[in-house]
PDB file of C-alpha atoms in Angstrom:
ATOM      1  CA  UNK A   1      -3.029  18.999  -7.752  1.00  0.00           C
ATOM      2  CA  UNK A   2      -5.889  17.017  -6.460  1.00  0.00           C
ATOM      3  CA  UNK A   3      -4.778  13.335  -4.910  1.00  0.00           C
ATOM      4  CA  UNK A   4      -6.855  10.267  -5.026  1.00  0.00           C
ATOM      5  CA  UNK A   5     -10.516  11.176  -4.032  1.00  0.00           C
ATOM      6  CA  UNK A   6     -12.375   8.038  -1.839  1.00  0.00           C
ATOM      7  CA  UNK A   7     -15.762   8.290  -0.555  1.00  0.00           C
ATOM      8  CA  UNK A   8     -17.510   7.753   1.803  1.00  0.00           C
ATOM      9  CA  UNK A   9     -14.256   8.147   4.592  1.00  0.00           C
ATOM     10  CA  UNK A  10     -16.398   6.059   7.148  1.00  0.00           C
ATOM     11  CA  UNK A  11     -19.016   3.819   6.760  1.00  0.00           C
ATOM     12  CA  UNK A  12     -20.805   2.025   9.466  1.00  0.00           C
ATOM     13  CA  UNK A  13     -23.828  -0.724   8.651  1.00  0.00           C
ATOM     14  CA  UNK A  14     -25.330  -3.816   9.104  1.00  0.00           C
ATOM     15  CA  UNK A  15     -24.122  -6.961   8.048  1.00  0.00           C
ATOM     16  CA  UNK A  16     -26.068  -8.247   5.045  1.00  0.00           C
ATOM     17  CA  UNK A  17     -26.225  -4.460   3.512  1.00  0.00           C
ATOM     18  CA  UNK A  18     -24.515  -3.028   0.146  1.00  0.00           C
ATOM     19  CA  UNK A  19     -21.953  -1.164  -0.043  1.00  0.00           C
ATOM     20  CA  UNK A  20     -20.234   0.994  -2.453  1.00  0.00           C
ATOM     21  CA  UNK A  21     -16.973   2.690  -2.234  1.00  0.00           C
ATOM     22  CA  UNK A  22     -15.791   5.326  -4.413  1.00  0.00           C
ATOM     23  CA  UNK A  23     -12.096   6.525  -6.027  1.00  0.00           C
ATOM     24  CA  UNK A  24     -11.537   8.651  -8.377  1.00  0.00           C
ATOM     25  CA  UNK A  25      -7.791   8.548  -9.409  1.00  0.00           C
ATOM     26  CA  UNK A  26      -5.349  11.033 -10.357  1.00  0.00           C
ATOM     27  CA  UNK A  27      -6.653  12.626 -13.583  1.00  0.00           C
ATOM     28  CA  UNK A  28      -4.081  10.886 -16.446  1.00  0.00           C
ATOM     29  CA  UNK A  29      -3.052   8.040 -14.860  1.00  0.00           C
ATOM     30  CA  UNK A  30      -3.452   4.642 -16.323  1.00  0.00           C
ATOM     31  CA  UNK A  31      -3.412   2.086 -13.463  1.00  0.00           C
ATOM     32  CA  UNK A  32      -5.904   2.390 -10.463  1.00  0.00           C
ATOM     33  CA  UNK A  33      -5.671  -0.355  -7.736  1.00  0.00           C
ATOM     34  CA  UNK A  34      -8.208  -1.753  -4.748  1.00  0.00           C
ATOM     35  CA  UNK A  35      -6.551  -2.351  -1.620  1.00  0.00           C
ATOM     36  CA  UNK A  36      -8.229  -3.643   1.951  1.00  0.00           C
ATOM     37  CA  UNK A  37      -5.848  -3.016   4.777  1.00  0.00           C
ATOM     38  CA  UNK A  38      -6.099  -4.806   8.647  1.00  0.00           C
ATOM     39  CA  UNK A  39      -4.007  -5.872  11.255  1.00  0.00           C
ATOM     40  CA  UNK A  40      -4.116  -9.562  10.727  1.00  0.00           C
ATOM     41  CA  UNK A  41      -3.331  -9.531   6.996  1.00  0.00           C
ATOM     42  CA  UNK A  42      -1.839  -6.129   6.424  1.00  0.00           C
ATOM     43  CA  UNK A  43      -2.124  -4.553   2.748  1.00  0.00           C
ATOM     44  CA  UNK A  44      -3.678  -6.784   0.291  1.00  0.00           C
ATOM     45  CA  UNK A  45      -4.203  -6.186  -3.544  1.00  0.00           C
ATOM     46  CA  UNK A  46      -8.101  -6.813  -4.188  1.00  0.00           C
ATOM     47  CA  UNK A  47      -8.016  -5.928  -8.181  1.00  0.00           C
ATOM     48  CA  UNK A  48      -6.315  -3.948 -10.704  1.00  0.00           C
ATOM     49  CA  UNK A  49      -7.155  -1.706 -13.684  1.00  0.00           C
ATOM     50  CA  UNK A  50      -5.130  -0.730 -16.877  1.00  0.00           C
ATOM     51  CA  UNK A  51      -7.489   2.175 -19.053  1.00  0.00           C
ATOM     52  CA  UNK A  52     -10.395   0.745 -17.181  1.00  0.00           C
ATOM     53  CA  UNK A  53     -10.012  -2.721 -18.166  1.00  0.00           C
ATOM     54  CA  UNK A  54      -9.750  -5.153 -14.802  1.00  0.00           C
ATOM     55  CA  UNK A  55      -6.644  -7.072 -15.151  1.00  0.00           C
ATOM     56  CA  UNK A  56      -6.068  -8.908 -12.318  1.00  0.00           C
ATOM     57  CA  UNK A  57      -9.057  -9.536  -9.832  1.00  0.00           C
ATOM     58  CA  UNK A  58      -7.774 -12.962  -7.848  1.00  0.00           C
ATOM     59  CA  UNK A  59      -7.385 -10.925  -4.951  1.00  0.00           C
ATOM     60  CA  UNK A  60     -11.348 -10.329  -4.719  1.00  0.00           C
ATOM     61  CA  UNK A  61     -12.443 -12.563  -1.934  1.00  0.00           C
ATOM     62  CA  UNK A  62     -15.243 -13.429  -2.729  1.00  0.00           C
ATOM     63  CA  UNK A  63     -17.959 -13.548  -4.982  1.00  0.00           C
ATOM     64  CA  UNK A  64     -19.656 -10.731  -2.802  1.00  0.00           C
ATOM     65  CA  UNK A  65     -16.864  -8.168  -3.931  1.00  0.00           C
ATOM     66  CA  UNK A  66     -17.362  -6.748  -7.585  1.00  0.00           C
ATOM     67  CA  UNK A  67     -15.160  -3.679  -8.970  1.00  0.00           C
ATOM     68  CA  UNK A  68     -16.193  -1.444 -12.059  1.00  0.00           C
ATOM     69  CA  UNK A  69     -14.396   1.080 -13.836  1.00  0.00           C
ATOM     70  CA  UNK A  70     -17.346   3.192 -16.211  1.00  0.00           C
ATOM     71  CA  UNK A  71     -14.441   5.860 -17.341  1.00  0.00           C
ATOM     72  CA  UNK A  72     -11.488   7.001 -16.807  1.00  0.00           C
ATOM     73  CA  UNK A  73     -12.178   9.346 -13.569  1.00  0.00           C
ATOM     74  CA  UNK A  74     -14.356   6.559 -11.505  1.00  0.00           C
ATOM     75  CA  UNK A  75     -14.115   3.289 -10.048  1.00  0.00           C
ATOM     76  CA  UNK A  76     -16.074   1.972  -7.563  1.00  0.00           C
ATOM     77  CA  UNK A  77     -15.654  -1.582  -5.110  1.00  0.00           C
ATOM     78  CA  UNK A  78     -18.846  -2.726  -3.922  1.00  0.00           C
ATOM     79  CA  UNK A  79     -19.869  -5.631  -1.496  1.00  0.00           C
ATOM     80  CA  UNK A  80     -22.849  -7.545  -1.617  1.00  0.00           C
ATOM     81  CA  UNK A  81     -23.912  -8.598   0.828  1.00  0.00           C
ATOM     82  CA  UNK A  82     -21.261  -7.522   3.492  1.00  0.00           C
ATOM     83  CA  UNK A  83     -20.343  -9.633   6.346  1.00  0.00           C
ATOM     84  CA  UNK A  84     -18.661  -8.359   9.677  1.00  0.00           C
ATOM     85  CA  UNK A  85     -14.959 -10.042   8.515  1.00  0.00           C
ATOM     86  CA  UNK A  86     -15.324  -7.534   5.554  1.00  0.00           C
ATOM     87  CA  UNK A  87     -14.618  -4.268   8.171  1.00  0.00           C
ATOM     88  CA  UNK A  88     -11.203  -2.891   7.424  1.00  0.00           C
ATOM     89  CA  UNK A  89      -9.741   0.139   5.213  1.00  0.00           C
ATOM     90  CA  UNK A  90     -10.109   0.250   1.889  1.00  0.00           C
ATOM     91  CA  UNK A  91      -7.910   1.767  -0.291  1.00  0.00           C
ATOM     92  CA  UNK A  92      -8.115   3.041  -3.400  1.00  0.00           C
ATOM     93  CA  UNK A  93      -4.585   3.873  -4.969  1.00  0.00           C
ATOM     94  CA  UNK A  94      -3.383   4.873  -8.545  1.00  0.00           C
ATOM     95  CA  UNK A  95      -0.113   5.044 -10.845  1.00  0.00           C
ATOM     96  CA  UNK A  96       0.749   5.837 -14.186  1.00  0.00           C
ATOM     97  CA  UNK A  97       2.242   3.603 -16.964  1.00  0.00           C
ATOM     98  CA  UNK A  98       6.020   3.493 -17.766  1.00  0.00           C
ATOM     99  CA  UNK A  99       8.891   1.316 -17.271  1.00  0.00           C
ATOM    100  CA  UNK A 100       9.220  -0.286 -14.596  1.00  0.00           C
ATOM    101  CA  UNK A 101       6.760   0.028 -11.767  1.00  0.00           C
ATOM    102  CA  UNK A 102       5.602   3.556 -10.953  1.00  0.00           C
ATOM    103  CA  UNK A 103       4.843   4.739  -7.240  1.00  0.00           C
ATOM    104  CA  UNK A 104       1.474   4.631  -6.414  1.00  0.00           C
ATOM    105  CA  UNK A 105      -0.640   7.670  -4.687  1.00  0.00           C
ATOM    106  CA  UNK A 106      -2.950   6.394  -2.731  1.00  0.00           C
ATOM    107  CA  UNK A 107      -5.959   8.015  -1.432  1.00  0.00           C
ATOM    108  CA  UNK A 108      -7.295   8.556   1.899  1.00  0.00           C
ATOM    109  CA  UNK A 109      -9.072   5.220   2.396  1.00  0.00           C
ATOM    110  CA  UNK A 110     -12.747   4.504   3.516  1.00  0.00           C
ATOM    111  CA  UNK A 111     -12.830   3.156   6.532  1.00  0.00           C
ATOM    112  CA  UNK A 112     -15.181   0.045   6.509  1.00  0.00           C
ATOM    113  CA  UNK A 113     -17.151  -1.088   9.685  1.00  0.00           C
ATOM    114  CA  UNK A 114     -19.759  -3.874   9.596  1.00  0.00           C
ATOM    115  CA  UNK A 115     -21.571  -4.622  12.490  1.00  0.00           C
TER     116      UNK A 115
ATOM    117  CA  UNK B   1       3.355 -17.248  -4.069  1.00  0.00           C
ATOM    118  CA  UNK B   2       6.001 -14.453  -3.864  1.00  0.00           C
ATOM    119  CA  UNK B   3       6.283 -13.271  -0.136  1.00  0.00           C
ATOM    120  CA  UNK B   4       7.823  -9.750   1.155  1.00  0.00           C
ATOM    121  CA  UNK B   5       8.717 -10.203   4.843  1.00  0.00           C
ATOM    122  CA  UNK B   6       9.613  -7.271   7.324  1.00  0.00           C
ATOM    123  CA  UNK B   7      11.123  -7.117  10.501  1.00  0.00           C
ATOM    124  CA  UNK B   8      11.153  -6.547  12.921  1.00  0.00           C
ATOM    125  CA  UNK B   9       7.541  -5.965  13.001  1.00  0.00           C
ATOM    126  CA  UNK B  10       7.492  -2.854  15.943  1.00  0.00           C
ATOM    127  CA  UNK B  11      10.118  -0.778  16.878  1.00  0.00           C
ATOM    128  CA  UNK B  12      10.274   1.572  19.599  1.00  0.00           C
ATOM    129  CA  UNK B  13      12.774   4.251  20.103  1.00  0.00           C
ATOM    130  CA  UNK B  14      13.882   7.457  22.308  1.00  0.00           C
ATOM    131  CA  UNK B  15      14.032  10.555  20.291  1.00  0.00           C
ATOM    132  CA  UNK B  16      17.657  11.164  18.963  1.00  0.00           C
ATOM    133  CA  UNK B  17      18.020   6.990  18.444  1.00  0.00           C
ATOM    134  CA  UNK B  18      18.976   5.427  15.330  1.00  0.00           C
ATOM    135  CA  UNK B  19      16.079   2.885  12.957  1.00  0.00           C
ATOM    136  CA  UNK B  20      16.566   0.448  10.616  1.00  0.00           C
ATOM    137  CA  UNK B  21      13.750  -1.790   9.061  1.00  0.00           C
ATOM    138  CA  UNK B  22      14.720  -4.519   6.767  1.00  0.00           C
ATOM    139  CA  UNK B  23      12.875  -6.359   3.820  1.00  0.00           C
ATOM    140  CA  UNK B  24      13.725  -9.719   2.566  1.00  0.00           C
ATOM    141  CA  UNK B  25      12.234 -11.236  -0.950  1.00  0.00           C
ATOM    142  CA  UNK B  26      11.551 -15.210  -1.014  1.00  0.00           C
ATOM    143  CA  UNK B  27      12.308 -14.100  -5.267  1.00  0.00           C
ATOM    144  CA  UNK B  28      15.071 -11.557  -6.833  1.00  0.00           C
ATOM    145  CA  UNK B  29      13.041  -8.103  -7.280  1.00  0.00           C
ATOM    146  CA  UNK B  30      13.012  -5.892 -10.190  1.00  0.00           C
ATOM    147  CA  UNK B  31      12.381  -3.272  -7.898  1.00  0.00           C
ATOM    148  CA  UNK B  32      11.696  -2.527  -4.470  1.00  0.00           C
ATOM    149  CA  UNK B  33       9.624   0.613  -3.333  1.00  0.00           C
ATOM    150  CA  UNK B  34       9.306   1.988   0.383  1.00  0.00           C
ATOM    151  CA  UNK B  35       6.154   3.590   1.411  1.00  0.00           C
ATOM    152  CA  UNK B  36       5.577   5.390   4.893  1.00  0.00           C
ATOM    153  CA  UNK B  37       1.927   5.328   6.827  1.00  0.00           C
ATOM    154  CA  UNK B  38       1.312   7.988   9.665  1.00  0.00           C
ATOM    155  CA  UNK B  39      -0.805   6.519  11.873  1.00  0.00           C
ATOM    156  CA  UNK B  40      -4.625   6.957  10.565  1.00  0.00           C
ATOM    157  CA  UNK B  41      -3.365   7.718   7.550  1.00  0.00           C
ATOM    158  CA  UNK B  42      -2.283   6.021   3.607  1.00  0.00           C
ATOM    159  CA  UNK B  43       0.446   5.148   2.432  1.00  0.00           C
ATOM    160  CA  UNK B  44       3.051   7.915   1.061  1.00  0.00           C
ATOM    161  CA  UNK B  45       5.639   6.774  -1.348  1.00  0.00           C
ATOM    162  CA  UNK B  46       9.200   7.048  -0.591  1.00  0.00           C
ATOM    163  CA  UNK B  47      10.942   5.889  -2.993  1.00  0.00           C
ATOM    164  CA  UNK B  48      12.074   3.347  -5.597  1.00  0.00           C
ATOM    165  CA  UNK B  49      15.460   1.446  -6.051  1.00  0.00           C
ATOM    166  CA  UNK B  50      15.817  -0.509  -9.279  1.00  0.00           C
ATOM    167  CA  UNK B  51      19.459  -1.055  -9.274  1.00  0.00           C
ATOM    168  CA  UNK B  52      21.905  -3.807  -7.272  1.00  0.00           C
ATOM    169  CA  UNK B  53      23.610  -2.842  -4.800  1.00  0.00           C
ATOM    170  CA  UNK B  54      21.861   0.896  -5.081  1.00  0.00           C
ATOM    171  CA  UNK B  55      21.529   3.099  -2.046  1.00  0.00           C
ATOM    172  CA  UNK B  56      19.406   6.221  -2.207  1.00  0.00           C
ATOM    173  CA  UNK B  57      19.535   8.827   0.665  1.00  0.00           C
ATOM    174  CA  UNK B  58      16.384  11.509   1.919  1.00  0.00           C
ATOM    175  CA  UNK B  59      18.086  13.765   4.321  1.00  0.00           C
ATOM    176  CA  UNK B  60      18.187  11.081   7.410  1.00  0.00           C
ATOM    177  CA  UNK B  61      16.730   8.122   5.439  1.00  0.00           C
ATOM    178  CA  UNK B  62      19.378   5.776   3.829  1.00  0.00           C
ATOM    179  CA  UNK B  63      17.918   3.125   1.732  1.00  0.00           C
ATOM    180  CA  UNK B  64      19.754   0.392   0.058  1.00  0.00           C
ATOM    181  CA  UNK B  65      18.959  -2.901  -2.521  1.00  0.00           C
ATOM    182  CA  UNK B  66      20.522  -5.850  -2.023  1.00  0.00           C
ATOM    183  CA  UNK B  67      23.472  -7.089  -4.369  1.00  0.00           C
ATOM    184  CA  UNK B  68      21.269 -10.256  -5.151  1.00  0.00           C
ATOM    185  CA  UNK B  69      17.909  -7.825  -4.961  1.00  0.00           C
ATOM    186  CA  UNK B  70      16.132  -9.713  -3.016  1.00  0.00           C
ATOM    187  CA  UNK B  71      16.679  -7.798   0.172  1.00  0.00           C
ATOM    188  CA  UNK B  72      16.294  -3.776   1.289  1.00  0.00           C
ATOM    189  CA  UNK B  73      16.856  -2.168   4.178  1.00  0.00           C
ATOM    190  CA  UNK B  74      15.979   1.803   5.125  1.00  0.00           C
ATOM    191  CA  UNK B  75      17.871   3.460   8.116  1.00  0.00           C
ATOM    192  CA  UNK B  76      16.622   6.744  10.013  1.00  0.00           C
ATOM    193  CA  UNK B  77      19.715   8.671  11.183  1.00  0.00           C
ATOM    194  CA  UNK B  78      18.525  10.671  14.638  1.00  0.00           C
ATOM    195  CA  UNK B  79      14.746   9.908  14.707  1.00  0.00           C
ATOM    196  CA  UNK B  80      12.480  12.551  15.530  1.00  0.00           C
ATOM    197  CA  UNK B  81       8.561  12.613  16.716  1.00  0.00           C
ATOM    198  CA  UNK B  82       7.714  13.134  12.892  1.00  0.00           C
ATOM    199  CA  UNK B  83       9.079   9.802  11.658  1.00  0.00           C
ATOM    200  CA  UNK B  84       5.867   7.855  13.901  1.00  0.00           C
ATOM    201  CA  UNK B  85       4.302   5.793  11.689  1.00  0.00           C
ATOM    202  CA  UNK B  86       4.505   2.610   9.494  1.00  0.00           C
ATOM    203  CA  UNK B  87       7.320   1.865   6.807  1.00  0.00           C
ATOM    204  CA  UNK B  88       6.467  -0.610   4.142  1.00  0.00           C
ATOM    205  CA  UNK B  89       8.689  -2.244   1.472  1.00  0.00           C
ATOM    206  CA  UNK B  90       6.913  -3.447  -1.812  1.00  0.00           C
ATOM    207  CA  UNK B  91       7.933  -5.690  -4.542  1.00  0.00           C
ATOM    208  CA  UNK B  92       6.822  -5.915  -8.096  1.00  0.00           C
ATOM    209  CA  UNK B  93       4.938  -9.866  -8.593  1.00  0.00           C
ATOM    210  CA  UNK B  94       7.317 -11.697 -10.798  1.00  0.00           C
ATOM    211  CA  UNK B  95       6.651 -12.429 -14.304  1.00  0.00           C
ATOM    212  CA  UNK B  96       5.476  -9.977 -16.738  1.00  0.00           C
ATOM    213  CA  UNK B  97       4.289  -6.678 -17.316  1.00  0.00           C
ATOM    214  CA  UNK B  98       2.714  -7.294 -13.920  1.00  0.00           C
ATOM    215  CA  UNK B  99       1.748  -3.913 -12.154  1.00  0.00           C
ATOM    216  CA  UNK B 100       0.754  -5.474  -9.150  1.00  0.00           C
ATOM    217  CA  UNK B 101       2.679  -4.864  -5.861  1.00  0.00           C
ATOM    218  CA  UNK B 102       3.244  -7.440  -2.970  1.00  0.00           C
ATOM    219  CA  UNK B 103       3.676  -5.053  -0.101  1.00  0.00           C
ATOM    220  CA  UNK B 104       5.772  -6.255   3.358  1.00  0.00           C
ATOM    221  CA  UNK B 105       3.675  -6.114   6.562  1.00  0.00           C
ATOM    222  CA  UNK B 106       5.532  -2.849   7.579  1.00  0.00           C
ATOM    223  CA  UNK B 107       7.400  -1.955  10.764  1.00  0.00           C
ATOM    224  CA  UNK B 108       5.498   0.447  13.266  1.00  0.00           C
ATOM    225  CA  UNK B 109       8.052   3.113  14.640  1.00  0.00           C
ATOM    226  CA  UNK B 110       7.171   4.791  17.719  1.00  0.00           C
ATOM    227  CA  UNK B 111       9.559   7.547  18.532  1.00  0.00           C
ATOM    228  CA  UNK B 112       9.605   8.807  22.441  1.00  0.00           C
ATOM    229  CA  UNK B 113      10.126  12.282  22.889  1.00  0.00           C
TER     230      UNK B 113
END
C-alpha cells in the first residue's frame, strides 16, 4: 500500500519566493496533519484536518503560512513570502478516525531550504 | 500549554549495551505513543499504550505507562547498529476530541559497533 506521498523532497530558493508543498495522505483516512521539524524546536504541529475541514491552525506561524485541503487525496502548505527562519522539514503525516488517538504515518518530508 | 519532556536528550552506546529513554507529562495522558526516526528519515510509529501501569514489549523494546500516566519510558535490551536513530514519545493535547499530538523532543541513539 502506498504511504504518505510529499513533494517536492527538496526545495532550495530565495527568500521572498512561494512555495508550495504537497501530501497526499493515505487513501481513507480522515485526519491529515502539517508538521515543520528542526533542531531548535523539534516537531511542531502547524495545522490539522478532519474530512478536509482545518480544525486547528494556531500552530501556523504566521500569516505567510496558509494550508488547503481541495479533496480528500490533496493538501497542500504554502508560504508566502518565505523567509530564511522558514528552512526546516516539513512533514506531512496522516491517521484515521477512531477512539482514541490513532498512529500517524507520516510521509517522507520536504526538505525546506531558504537562502 | 501541555509540555512532553525527554531525556536524556543523546545517548550514546557500544553495541551489545542496554537504552532507556524516558518521557514525562506536565498533565495525566490519555495515551502516550512512541515513534522512531532513522536519521534522514520520518517518523515510524511504534506503538501506543492507553492503559496505567501498561507495558507493551517488541522483541528487545519494553515500553511502559506510568501508574499516574503522566510518564513512559521505552528500554532496548542488547542494542544493535539498526536501532540508530531518534525515539519520540507523543501525547494526546488535553481536552476534547482533540487529535492533535504534542510530541517530546526525542532522544538520539547512536549505537557503536
Amino acid at each position: 500500500d502506498a504511504g504518505v506521498i510529499q513533494s517536492p523532497r527538496h526545495e532550495v530558493t530565495e527568500m521572498g519566493q512561494e512555495v508550495t508543498l504537497r501530501c497526499k495522505p493515505i487513501s481513507g483516512h480522515d485526519y491529515l496533519f502539517w508538521y515543520r521539524q528542526t533542531m531548535m524546536r523539534g516537531l511542531e504541529l502547524l495545522i490539522y484536518f478532519n474530512n478536509n475541514v482545518p480544525i486547528d491552525d494556531s500552530g501556523m506561524p504566521e500569516d505567510r503560512f496558509s494550508a488547503k485541503m481541495p479533496n480528500a487525496s490533496f493538501s497542500t502548505l504554502k508560504i508566502q513570502p518565505s523567509e530564511p527562519r522558514d528552512s526546516a522539514v516539513y512533514f506531512c503525516a496522516s491517521s484515521l478516525l477512531g477512539q482514541g488517538h490513532q498512529p500517524q504515518h507520516f510521509g517522507d518530508g520536504t526538505r525546506l531550504s531558504i537562502l | 500549554g501541555q509540555q512532553v519532556m525527554q531525556i536524556p536528550q543523546y545517548q550514546h552506546v557500544q553495541e551489545g549495551e542496554d537504552f532507556t529513554t524516558y518521557c514525562n507529562s506536565s498533565t495525566t495522558l490519555s495515551n502516550i505513543q512512541w515513534y522512531k526516526q532513522r536519521p534522514g528519515g520520518h517518523p515510524v510509529f511504534l506503538i501506543q499504550l492507553v492503559k496505567s501501569g501498561e507495558v507493551k514489549k517488541q522483541k528487545r523494546l519494553t515500553f511502559q505507562f506510568g501508574e499516574a500516566k503522566k510518564n513512559s519510558s521505552l528500554h532496548i535490551t542488547a542494542t544493535q547498529t539498526t536501532d540508530v536513530g531518534t525515539y519520540f514519545c507523543a501525547g494526546p493535547v488535553s481536552g476534547g476530541s482533540n487529535y492533535k499530538l504534542t510530541f517530546g523532543k526525542g532522544t538520539l541513539l547512536t549505537v557503536n559497533p
